[in-house]
CSV table of C-alpha atoms in Angstrom, one decimal:
chain,number,residue,atom,x,y,z
A,58,MET,CA,-110.4,-206.1,242.2
A,59,SER,CA,-113.9,-206.9,243.2
A,60,LYS,CA,-115.8,-206.1,240.0
A,61,SER,CA,-116.7,-208.8,237.4
A,62,LEU,CA,-114.9,-208.6,234.1
A,63,VAL,CA,-116.2,-208.3,230.5
A,64,MET,CA,-113.8,-209.3,227.7
A,65,ILE,CA,-113.7,-207.2,224.5
A,66,GLY,CA,-112.9,-209.6,221.7
A,67,SER,CA,-112.6,-213.4,221.5
A,68,GLY,CA,-109.5,-214.1,219.3
A,69,GLY,CA,-106.1,-215.2,220.2
A,70,HIS,CA,-105.1,-212.3,222.4
A,71,ALA,CA,-108.3,-212.6,224.3
A,72,CYS,CA,-107.7,-216.3,225.0
A,73,VAL,CA,-104.2,-215.5,226.4
A,74,LEU,CA,-105.8,-212.9,228.7
A,75,MET,CA,-108.4,-215.4,229.8
A,76,ASP,CA,-105.6,-217.8,230.9
A,77,LEU,CA,-104.0,-215.0,232.9
A,78,ILE,CA,-107.3,-214.1,234.5
A,79,GLU,CA,-107.7,-217.7,235.7
A,80,GLN,CA,-104.1,-217.8,236.9
A,81,LEU,CA,-104.5,-214.6,238.8
A,82,GLU,CA,-107.8,-215.8,240.4
A,83,LEU,CA,-109.5,-212.6,239.4
A,84,PRO,CA,-113.3,-212.2,239.4
A,85,PRO,CA,-115.0,-214.1,236.6
A,86,VAL,CA,-115.5,-212.9,233.0
A,87,VAL,CA,-119.3,-212.7,232.8
A,88,ALA,CA,-119.5,-211.8,229.1
A,89,TYR,CA,-117.5,-211.2,226.0
A,90,VAL,CA,-118.2,-208.7,223.2
A,91,SER,CA,-117.7,-210.0,219.6
A,92,PRO,CA,-119.6,-209.7,216.4
A,93,ASP,CA,-119.5,-213.5,216.0
A,94,VAL,CA,-119.7,-216.4,218.4
A,95,SER,CA,-116.2,-217.3,219.4
A,96,VAL,CA,-114.5,-220.2,217.7
A,97,ASN,CA,-112.6,-220.7,220.9
A,98,ASN,CA,-115.5,-222.7,222.5
A,99,GLN,CA,-113.3,-224.3,225.1
A,100,VAL,CA,-112.4,-220.8,226.5
A,101,PHE,CA,-115.7,-218.9,226.1
A,102,ASN,CA,-118.2,-221.7,226.5
A,103,GLY,CA,-120.9,-220.8,228.9
A,104,ILE,CA,-120.0,-217.0,229.0
A,105,ALA,CA,-122.7,-214.6,227.8
A,106,HIS,CA,-122.1,-213.3,224.3
A,107,LEU,CA,-122.7,-209.7,223.4
A,108,ARG,CA,-122.7,-209.2,219.6
A,109,HIS,CA,-122.5,-205.4,219.5
A,110,ASP,CA,-120.4,-202.8,221.3
A,111,ASP,CA,-123.5,-201.0,222.5
A,112,ASP,CA,-124.7,-204.2,224.2
A,113,ILE,CA,-122.3,-203.4,227.0
A,114,SER,CA,-125.1,-201.2,228.5
A,115,ARG,CA,-126.5,-204.4,230.0
A,116,PHE,CA,-123.8,-203.9,232.6
A,117,SER,CA,-123.4,-200.8,234.7
A,118,PRO,CA,-119.9,-199.2,234.8
A,119,ASP,CA,-120.2,-199.5,238.6
A,120,ASP,CA,-120.4,-203.3,238.4
A,121,VAL,CA,-117.8,-204.4,235.8
A,122,LEU,CA,-114.3,-203.7,234.5
A,123,LEU,CA,-113.4,-204.3,230.8
A,124,VAL,CA,-110.5,-206.2,229.4
A,125,ASN,CA,-109.4,-205.3,225.9
A,126,GLY,CA,-108.8,-208.6,224.3
A,127,VAL,CA,-108.4,-207.2,220.8
A,128,GLY,CA,-104.8,-207.7,219.6
A,129,SER,CA,-102.6,-204.8,218.5
A,130,LEU,CA,-101.2,-204.8,214.9
A,131,PRO,CA,-99.0,-202.2,213.2
A,132,ASN,CA,-100.8,-199.2,211.6
A,133,GLN,CA,-104.2,-200.3,212.9
A,134,ALA,CA,-106.2,-198.1,215.4
A,135,HIS,CA,-109.1,-200.4,216.0
A,136,ARG,CA,-108.0,-201.3,219.5
A,137,GLN,CA,-107.4,-197.7,220.5
A,138,LYS,CA,-110.8,-196.6,219.1
A,139,LEU,CA,-112.6,-199.3,221.2
A,140,CYS,CA,-110.9,-198.0,224.3
A,141,GLN,CA,-112.1,-194.5,223.5
A,142,PHE,CA,-115.6,-195.7,222.8
A,143,TYR,CA,-116.0,-197.5,226.1
A,144,HIS,CA,-114.3,-194.7,228.1
A,145,GLN,CA,-116.9,-192.3,226.7
A,146,LEU,CA,-119.6,-194.5,228.0
A,147,GLY,CA,-118.1,-194.4,231.5
A,148,TYR,CA,-116.4,-197.8,231.6
A,149,GLN,CA,-112.9,-198.5,233.1
A,150,PHE,CA,-110.4,-201.1,232.1
A,151,ALA,CA,-108.6,-203.7,234.2
A,152,THR,CA,-104.8,-203.7,234.3
A,153,ILE,CA,-103.6,-207.3,233.9
A,154,ILE,CA,-100.1,-208.4,235.1
A,155,SER,CA,-99.0,-212.0,234.6
A,156,PRO,CA,-97.9,-213.8,237.7
A,157,ASN,CA,-94.8,-214.8,235.8
A,158,ALA,CA,-93.8,-211.2,235.1
A,159,ILE,CA,-91.2,-209.3,237.0
A,160,VAL,CA,-92.3,-205.7,237.6
A,161,SER,CA,-90.4,-203.3,239.8
A,162,LYS,CA,-92.2,-201.9,242.8
A,163,SER,CA,-91.2,-198.4,241.6
A,164,ALA,CA,-92.7,-199.0,238.1
A,165,ILE,CA,-96.0,-197.3,237.4
A,166,LEU,CA,-98.6,-199.0,235.2
A,167,ALA,CA,-101.6,-197.0,234.0
A,168,GLN,CA,-105.2,-198.2,233.4
A,169,GLY,CA,-105.6,-201.0,230.9
A,170,VAL,CA,-102.0,-202.0,230.7
A,171,GLN,CA,-101.4,-205.7,229.9
A,172,VAL,CA,-98.2,-207.3,231.0
A,173,MET,CA,-97.8,-210.8,229.6
A,174,ASN,CA,-95.8,-213.9,230.6
A,175,ASN,CA,-92.1,-213.6,231.3
A,176,VAL,CA,-91.9,-209.8,230.9
A,177,VAL,CA,-89.4,-207.7,232.9
A,178,ILE,CA,-90.1,-204.1,233.7
A,179,GLN,CA,-87.4,-202.4,235.7
A,180,ALA,CA,-87.2,-199.6,238.2
A,181,ASN,CA,-88.7,-196.1,237.7
A,182,THR,CA,-90.4,-197.0,234.5
A,183,ARG,CA,-93.8,-195.8,233.5
A,184,VAL,CA,-96.1,-197.6,231.1
A,185,ASN,CA,-99.1,-195.5,230.0
A,186,ALA,CA,-102.7,-196.5,229.4
A,187,HIS,CA,-103.7,-199.5,227.3
A,188,THR,CA,-100.2,-200.5,226.3
A,189,ILE,CA,-99.4,-204.2,225.7
A,190,VAL,CA,-96.1,-205.5,227.0
A,191,ASN,CA,-96.1,-208.8,225.3
A,192,THR,CA,-94.5,-212.2,226.1
A,193,GLY,CA,-90.9,-212.0,227.1
A,194,ALA,CA,-90.4,-208.3,226.4
A,195,ILE,CA,-87.9,-206.3,228.6
A,196,VAL,CA,-88.3,-202.7,229.6
A,197,GLU,CA,-85.2,-201.4,231.4
A,198,HIS,CA,-85.0,-198.7,234.1
A,199,ASP,CA,-86.3,-195.1,233.8
A,200,CYS,CA,-88.3,-195.6,230.6
A,201,ASP,CA,-91.6,-193.8,229.7
A,202,ILE,CA,-93.6,-196.0,227.4
A,203,GLY,CA,-96.5,-194.1,225.7
A,204,ALA,CA,-100.2,-194.9,225.7
A,205,ASN,CA,-101.5,-197.5,223.2
A,206,ASN,CA,-98.1,-199.0,222.5
A,207,HIS,CA,-97.4,-202.6,221.6
A,208,LEU,CA,-94.1,-204.0,222.7
A,209,ALA,CA,-94.2,-207.3,220.8
A,210,PRO,CA,-92.8,-210.6,222.1
A,211,ARG,CA,-89.1,-210.4,223.1
A,212,ALA,CA,-88.7,-206.7,222.3
A,213,THR,CA,-85.9,-205.1,224.4
A,214,ILE,CA,-86.2,-201.5,225.5
A,215,CYS,CA,-83.0,-200.3,227.1
A,216,GLY,CA,-82.8,-197.6,229.9
A,217,ASN,CA,-84.1,-194.1,229.6
A,218,VAL,CA,-86.2,-194.7,226.5
A,219,THR,CA,-89.2,-192.6,225.8
A,220,THR,CA,-92.0,-193.5,223.3
A,221,GLY,CA,-94.9,-191.5,222.1
A,222,ALA,CA,-98.5,-192.7,221.7
A,223,GLY,CA,-99.4,-195.5,219.3
A,224,VAL,CA,-95.9,-196.9,218.9
A,225,HIS,CA,-95.4,-200.5,217.8
A,226,ILE,CA,-92.0,-202.2,218.6
A,227,GLY,CA,-91.8,-205.4,216.6
A,228,THR,CA,-90.9,-208.9,217.7
A,229,SER,CA,-87.2,-209.1,218.9
A,230,ALA,CA,-86.5,-205.5,218.1
A,231,THR,CA,-84.1,-203.6,220.3
A,232,VAL,CA,-84.1,-199.9,221.3
A,233,ILE,CA,-80.8,-198.8,222.8
A,234,GLN,CA,-80.6,-196.5,225.8
A,235,GLY,CA,-81.6,-192.9,225.8
A,236,ILE,CA,-83.6,-193.0,222.6
A,237,THR,CA,-86.8,-191.0,222.0
A,238,ILE,CA,-89.4,-192.5,219.6
A,239,GLU,CA,-92.2,-190.1,218.7
A,240,GLN,CA,-95.8,-191.1,218.2
A,241,ASN,CA,-97.2,-193.5,215.6
A,242,VAL,CA,-93.8,-195.1,214.8
A,243,ILE,CA,-93.5,-198.7,213.7
A,244,VAL,CA,-90.3,-200.5,214.5
A,245,GLY,CA,-90.0,-203.7,212.4
A,246,ALA,CA,-89.3,-207.1,213.8
A,247,GLY,CA,-85.6,-207.6,214.6
A,248,ALA,CA,-84.7,-203.9,214.0
A,249,THR,CA,-82.2,-202.1,216.2
A,250,VAL,CA,-82.9,-198.5,216.9
A,251,THR,CA,-79.8,-196.4,217.6
A,252,HIS,CA,-81.0,-192.9,217.1
A,253,ASN,CA,-84.2,-190.8,217.8
A,254,ILE,CA,-87.1,-191.5,215.5
A,255,GLU,CA,-89.6,-188.9,214.2
A,256,GLN,CA,-93.3,-189.4,214.3
A,257,ASN,CA,-95.1,-191.5,211.7
A,258,SER,CA,-91.9,-193.3,210.6
A,259,ILE,CA,-91.2,-197.0,209.9
A,260,VAL,CA,-87.9,-198.6,211.0
A,261,TYR,CA,-87.3,-201.6,208.7
A,262,GLY,CA,-85.7,-204.8,209.8
A,263,PHE,CA,-82.0,-205.4,210.6
A,264,ARG,CA,-80.8,-202.6,208.4
A,265,SER,CA,-82.7,-200.0,210.5
A,266,GLN,CA,-83.8,-198.2,207.4
A,267,VAL,CA,-86.2,-195.3,208.4
A,268,VAL,CA,-89.0,-194.2,206.1
A,269,ASN,CA,-91.6,-191.5,206.9
A,270,ARG,CA,-95.1,-193.0,206.3
A,271,THR,CA,-96.5,-189.7,205.1
A,272,GLN,CA,-93.8,-189.4,202.5
A,273,GLN,CA,-94.5,-193.0,201.4
A,274,HIS,CA,-97.9,-192.1,200.1
A,275,GLU,CA,-97.0,-188.8,198.3
């Protein structure tokens, strides 16, 4: 990776990524994009501050890669919309893999994937674009993890699991082997998923109660 980096966001997730970038000895972060000056002065001090998304035009897509430092929360599409906005302007995103992660040589990680500390990704797994595999998460063999997913800290995804786009797997949740989770599903913290889940559903807690989000608002 020879291009300089521009960080999108300046909150907690961005700070963790800044640490990883330093550990990986990647090219420098030359600017960050945030509506306000970062309160994390020790991390972003001395780095150019761009207040508006459009200010990215100061940098040519040929010269920089972007790092999406906006965190992923359930039922929020802000992070995904930012990716779409910058892609439309011709920018590409860096794939960040922690030096403390274990990633199989046969695994495929798409553009913009972020693999955090102590993650394990096993053989023949694919992780699609802009997905966060957060601290300590495990993705077993032959999984296909959709785009714009968030596997929260210590989530466990057993073998041969498929997830659609926009899925959130909560902290310490478990998905057993062979399951398909359709798009825009939220799996709550600590839940255990033992059967296929239809799109736009929420799986609640240890009881694994499933509710369709569309029906919730009827």
